[in-house]
Each structure stands twice: as structure tokens, then as C-alpha cells.
PDB file of C-alpha atoms in Angstrom:
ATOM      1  CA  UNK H   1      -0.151  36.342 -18.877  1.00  0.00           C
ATOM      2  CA  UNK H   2      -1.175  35.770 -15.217  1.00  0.00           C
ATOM      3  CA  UNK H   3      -0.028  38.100 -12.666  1.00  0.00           C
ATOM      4  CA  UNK H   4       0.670  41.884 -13.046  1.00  0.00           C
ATOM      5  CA  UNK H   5       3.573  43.550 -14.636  1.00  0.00           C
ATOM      6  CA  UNK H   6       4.687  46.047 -11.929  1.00  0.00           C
ATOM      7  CA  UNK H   7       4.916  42.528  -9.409  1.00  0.00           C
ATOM      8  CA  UNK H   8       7.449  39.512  -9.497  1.00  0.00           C
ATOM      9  CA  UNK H   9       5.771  36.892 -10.824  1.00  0.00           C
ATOM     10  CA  UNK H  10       4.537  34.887  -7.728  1.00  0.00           C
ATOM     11  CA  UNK H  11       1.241  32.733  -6.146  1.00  0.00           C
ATOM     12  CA  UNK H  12       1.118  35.376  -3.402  1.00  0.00           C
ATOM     13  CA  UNK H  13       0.033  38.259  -5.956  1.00  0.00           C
ATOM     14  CA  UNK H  14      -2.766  36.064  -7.276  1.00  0.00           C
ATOM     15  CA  UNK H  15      -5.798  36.356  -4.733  1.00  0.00           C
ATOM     16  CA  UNK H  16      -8.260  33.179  -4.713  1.00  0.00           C
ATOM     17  CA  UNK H  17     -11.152  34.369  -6.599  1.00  0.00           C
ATOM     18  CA  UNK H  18      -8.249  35.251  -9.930  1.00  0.00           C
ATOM     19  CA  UNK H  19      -6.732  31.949  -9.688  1.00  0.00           C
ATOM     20  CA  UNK H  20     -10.384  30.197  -9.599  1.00  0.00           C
ATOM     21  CA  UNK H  21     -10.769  32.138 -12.534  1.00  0.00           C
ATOM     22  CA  UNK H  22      -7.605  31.079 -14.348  1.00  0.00           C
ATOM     23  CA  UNK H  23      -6.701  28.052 -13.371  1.00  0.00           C
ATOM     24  CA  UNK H  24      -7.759  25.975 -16.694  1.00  0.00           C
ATOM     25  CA  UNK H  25      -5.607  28.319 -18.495  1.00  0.00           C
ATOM     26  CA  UNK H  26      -2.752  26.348 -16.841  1.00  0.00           C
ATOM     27  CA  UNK H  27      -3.432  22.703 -18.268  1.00  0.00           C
ATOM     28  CA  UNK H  28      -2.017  19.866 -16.374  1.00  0.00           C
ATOM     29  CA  UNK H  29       1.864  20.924 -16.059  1.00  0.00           C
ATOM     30  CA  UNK H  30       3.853  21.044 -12.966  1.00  0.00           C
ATOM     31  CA  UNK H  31       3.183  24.674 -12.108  1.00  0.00           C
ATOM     32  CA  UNK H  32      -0.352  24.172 -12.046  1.00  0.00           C
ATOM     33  CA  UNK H  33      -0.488  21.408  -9.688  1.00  0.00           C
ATOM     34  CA  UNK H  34       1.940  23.249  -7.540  1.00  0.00           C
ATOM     35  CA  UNK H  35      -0.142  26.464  -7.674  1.00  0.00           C
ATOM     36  CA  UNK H  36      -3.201  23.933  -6.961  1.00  0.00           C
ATOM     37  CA  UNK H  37      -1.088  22.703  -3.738  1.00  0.00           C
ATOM     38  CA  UNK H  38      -0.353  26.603  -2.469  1.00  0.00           C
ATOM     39  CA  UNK H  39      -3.956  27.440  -2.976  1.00  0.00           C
ATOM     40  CA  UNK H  40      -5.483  24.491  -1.408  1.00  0.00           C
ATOM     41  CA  UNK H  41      -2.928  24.687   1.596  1.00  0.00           C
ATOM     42  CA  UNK H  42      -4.374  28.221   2.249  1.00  0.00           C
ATOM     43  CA  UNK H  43      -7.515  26.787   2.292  1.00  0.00           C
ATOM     44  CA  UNK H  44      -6.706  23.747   4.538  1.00  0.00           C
ATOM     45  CA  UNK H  45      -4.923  25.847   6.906  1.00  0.00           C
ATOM     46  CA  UNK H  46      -7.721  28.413   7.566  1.00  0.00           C
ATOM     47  CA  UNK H  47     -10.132  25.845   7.979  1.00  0.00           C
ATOM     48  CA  UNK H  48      -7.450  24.133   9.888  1.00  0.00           C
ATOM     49  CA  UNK H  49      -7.730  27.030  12.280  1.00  0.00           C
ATOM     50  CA  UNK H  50     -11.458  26.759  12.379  1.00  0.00           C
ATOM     51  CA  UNK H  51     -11.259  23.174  13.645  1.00  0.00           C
ATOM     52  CA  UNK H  52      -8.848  23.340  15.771  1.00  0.00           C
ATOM     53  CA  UNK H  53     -10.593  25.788  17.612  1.00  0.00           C
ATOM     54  CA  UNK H  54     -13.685  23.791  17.829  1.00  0.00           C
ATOM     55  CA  UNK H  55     -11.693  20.724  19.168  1.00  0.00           C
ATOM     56  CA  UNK H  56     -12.859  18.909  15.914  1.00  0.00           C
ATOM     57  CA  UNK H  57      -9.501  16.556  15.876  1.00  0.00           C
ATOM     58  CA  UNK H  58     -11.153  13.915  13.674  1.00  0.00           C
ATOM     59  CA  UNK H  59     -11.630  16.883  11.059  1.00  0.00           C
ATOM     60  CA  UNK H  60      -8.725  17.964  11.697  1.00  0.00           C
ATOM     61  CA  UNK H  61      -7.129  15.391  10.725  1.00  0.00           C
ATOM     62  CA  UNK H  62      -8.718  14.424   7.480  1.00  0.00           C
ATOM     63  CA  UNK H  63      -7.061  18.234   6.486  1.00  0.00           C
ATOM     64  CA  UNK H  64      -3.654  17.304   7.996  1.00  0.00           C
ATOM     65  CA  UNK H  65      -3.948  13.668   5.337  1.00  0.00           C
ATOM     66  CA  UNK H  66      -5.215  15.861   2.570  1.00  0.00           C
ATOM     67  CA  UNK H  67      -2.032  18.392   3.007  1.00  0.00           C
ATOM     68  CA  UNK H  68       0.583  15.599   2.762  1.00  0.00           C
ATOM     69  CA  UNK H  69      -1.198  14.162  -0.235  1.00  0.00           C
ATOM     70  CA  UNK H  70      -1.435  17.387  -1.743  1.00  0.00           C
ATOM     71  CA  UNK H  71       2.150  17.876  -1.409  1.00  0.00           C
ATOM     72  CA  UNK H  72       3.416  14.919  -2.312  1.00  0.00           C
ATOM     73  CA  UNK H  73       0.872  14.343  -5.551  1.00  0.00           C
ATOM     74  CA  UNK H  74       0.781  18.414  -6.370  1.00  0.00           C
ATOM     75  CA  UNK H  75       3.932  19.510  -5.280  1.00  0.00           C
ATOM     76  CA  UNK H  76       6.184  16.208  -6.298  1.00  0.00           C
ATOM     77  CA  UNK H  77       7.930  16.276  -2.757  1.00  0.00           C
ATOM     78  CA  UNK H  78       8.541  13.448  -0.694  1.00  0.00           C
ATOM     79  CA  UNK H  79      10.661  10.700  -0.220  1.00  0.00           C
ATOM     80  CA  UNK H  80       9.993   6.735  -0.106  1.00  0.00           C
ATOM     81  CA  UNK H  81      10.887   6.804   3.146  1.00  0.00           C
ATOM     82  CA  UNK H  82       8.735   9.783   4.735  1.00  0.00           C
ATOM     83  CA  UNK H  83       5.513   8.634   2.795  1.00  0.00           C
ATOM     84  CA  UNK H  84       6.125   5.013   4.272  1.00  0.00           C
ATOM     85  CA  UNK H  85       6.154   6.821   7.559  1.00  0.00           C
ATOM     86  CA  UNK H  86       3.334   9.186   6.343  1.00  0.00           C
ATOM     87  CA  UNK H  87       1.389   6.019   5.749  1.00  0.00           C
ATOM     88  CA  UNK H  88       1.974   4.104   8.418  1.00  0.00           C
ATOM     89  CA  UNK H  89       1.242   6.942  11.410  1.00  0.00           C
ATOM     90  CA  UNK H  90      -2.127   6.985   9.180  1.00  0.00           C
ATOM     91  CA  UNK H  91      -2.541   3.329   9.768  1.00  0.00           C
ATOM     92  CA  UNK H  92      -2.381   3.482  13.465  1.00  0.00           C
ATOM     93  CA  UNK H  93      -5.766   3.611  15.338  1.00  0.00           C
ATOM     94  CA  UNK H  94      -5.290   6.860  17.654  1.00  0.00           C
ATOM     95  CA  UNK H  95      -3.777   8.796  14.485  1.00  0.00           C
ATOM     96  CA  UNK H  96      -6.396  11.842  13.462  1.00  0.00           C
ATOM     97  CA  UNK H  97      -4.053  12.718  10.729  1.00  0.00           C
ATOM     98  CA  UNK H  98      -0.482  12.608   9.538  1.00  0.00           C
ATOM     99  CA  UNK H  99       1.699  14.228   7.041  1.00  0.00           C
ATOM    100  CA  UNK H 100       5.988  14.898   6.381  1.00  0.00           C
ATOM    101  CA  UNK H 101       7.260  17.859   6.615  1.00  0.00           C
ATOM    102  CA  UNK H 102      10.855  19.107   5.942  1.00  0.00           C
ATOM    103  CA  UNK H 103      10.275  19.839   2.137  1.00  0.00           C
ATOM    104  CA  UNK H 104       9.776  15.845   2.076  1.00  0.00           C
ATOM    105  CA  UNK H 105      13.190  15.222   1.409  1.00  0.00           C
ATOM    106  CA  UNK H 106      15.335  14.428   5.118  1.00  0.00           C
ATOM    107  CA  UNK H 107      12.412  15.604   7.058  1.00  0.00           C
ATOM    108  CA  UNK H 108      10.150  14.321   9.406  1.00  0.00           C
ATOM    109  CA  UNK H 109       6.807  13.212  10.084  1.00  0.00           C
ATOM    110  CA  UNK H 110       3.934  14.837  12.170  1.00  0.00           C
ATOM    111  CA  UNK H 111       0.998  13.587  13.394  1.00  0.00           C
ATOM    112  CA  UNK H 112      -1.833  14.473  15.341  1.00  0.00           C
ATOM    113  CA  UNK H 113      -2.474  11.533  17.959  1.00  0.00           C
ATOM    114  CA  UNK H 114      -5.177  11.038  20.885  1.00  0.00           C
ATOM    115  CA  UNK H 115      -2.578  11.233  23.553  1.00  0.00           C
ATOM    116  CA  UNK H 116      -3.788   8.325  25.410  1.00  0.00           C
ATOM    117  CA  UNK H 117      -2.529   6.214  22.370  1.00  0.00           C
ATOM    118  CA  UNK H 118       0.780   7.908  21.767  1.00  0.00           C
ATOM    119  CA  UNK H 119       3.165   5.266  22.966  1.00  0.00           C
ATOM    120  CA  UNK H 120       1.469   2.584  21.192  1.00  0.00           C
ATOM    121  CA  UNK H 121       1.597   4.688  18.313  1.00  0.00           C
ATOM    122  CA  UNK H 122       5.256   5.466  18.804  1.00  0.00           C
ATOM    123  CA  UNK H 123       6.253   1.850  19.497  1.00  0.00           C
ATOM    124  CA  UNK H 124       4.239   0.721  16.639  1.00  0.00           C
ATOM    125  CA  UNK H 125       5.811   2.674  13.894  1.00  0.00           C
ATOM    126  CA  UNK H 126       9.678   2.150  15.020  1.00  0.00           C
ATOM    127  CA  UNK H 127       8.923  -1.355  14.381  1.00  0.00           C
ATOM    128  CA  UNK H 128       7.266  -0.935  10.968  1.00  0.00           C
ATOM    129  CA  UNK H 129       9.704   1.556   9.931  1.00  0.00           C
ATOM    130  CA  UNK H 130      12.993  -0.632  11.676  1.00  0.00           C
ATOM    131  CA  UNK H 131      11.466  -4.028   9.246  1.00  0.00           C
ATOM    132  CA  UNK H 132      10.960  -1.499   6.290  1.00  0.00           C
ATOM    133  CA  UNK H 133      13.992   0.431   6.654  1.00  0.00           C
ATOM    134  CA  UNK H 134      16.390  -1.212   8.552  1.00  0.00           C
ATOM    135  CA  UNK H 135      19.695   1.390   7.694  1.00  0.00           C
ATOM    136  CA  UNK H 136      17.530   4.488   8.780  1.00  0.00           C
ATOM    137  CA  UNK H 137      15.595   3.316  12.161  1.00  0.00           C
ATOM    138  CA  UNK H 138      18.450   3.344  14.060  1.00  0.00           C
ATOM    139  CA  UNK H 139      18.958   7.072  13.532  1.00  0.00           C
ATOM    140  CA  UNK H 140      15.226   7.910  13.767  1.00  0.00           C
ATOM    141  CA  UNK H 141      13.374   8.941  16.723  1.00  0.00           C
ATOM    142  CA  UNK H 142       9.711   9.243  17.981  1.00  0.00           C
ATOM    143  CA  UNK H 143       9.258  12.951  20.101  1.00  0.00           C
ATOM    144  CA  UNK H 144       5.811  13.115  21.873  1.00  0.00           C
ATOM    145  CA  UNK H 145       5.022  16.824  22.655  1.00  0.00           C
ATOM    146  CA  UNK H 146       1.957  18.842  23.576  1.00  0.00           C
ATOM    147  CA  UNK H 147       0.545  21.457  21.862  1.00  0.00           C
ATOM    148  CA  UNK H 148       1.512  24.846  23.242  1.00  0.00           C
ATOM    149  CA  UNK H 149       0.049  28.297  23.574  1.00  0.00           C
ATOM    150  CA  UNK H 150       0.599  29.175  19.926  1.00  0.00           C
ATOM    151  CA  UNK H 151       2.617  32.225  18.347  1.00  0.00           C
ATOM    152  CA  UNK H 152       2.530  34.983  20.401  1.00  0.00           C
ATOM    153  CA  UNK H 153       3.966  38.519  19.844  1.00  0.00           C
ATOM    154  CA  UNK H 154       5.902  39.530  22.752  1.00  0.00           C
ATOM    155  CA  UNK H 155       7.330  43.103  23.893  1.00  0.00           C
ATOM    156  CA  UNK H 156      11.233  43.287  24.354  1.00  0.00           C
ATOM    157  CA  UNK H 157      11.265  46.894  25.302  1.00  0.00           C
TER     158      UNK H 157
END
């Protein structure tokens, strides 16, 4: 039995280096290829951290592919429609990386993008997604933000 009796049974009890250790005992069944997802998310997102901080946004990126594939092949999330879109932000040159989001079912896209290139990027996937999915691109929407200061704690006292 993985895990420990005196804790619910969940990924968060299992450190790295134990699930490293176990994870052939799992075969090839659902669980293990979503406990292979929660691990290597961990993973990505540290490194994630790493890269981001060294302004490596081609790296970066690569990470930000590898997460939606990992949820959509590990995890079995995902619609037809937000990998289309998943694919297609990944098609555009000026994309570093793109993945859904939103559980993959209703959600959304995001996608790191050289800001210069933005707009063409926008404009290029409403048109791909309004000739792929004409009943859906009239509700959908390109937002172009910035990236922001990051989570904070703040004092309300």
C-alpha cells in the first residue's frame, strides 16, 4: 500500500524521492499517469520559476507545452476545442508556449507571447478557431495582459 495509514490517501503525502521509488508498482492505469502529471507539474513549475526569473521565455515555454500535454495525455482533460486552440497558439511564430487551463473542459487558453507579436497572434487564431469552430468563435475572446508583480502577502491591520 502506498501512502501512510494515519494520512488520507493523497499525492501530497508522497514526497518525490517515495514516488520515484514506487512508481512501477503502479503499472499503466489511470492513477498512475495522473500521479505522473501531479509530480511532473511540481517539477515544471519550480523550474518554471527558475526560468522565469532568468528571462529564459523560450525555455519557458517548452515547460508551459510540456504541462498542457501532460495534462491532457496524463491527466485525460481537455476538450477538442481547447487543444485545437492549444495547438494553434503553438503554431503561431511569437508563441514561447501555450497550454488550456480551466480543468480543460469550458476553459481557456494561455499563452506566453513576445508582446511585439501579440495582435498578430490574436488575430491569427480568431480566424483559425472562427473556420474550425464556427458556433463557438463568436462567444470567444482574445485578452492581452502583462505580467504583474506576482502574489504578494499584504497587511490589512
Amino acid at each position: 500500500m502506498l501512502g501512510r495509514p494515519q494520512e488520507p490517501a493523497l499525492l501530497r503525502h508522497i514526497s518525490p524521492d517515495e514516488y520515484a521509488a514506487m512508481k512501477g508498482r503502479l503499472g499503466d492505469t489511470p492513477e498512475a499517469r495522473r500521479a505522473e502529471h501531479f509530480f511532473s507539474e511540481a517539477e515544471r513549475v519550480a523550474r518554471g520559476q527558475q526560468l522565469w526569473r532568468a528571462g529564459d521565455l523560450p525555455a519557458l515555454g517548452l515547460l508551459i507545452n510540456a504541462s498542457g500535454s501532460s495534462s491532457a495525455d496524463n491527466y485525460e482533460v481537455g476538450s477538442p476545442q481547447l487543444k485545437f486552440l492549444q495547438a494553434a497558439l503553438q503554431a503561431c511564430d511569437g508563441v514561447f508556449g501555450a497550454r488550456f487551463s480551466g480543468a480543460g473542459t469550458r476553459g481557456a487558453c494561455v499563452a506566453l507571447v513576445d508582446p511585439a507579436k501579440a495582435p498578430s497572434v490574436a488575430a491569427q487564431v480568431m480566424a483559425s478557431y472562427a473556420e474550425a469552430h464556427p458556433d463557438l468563435a463568436a462567444h470567444s475572446q482574445v485578452i492581452i495582459s502583462d505580467s504583474g508583480p506576482g502574489a504578494r502577502a499584504f497587511d490589512l491591520v
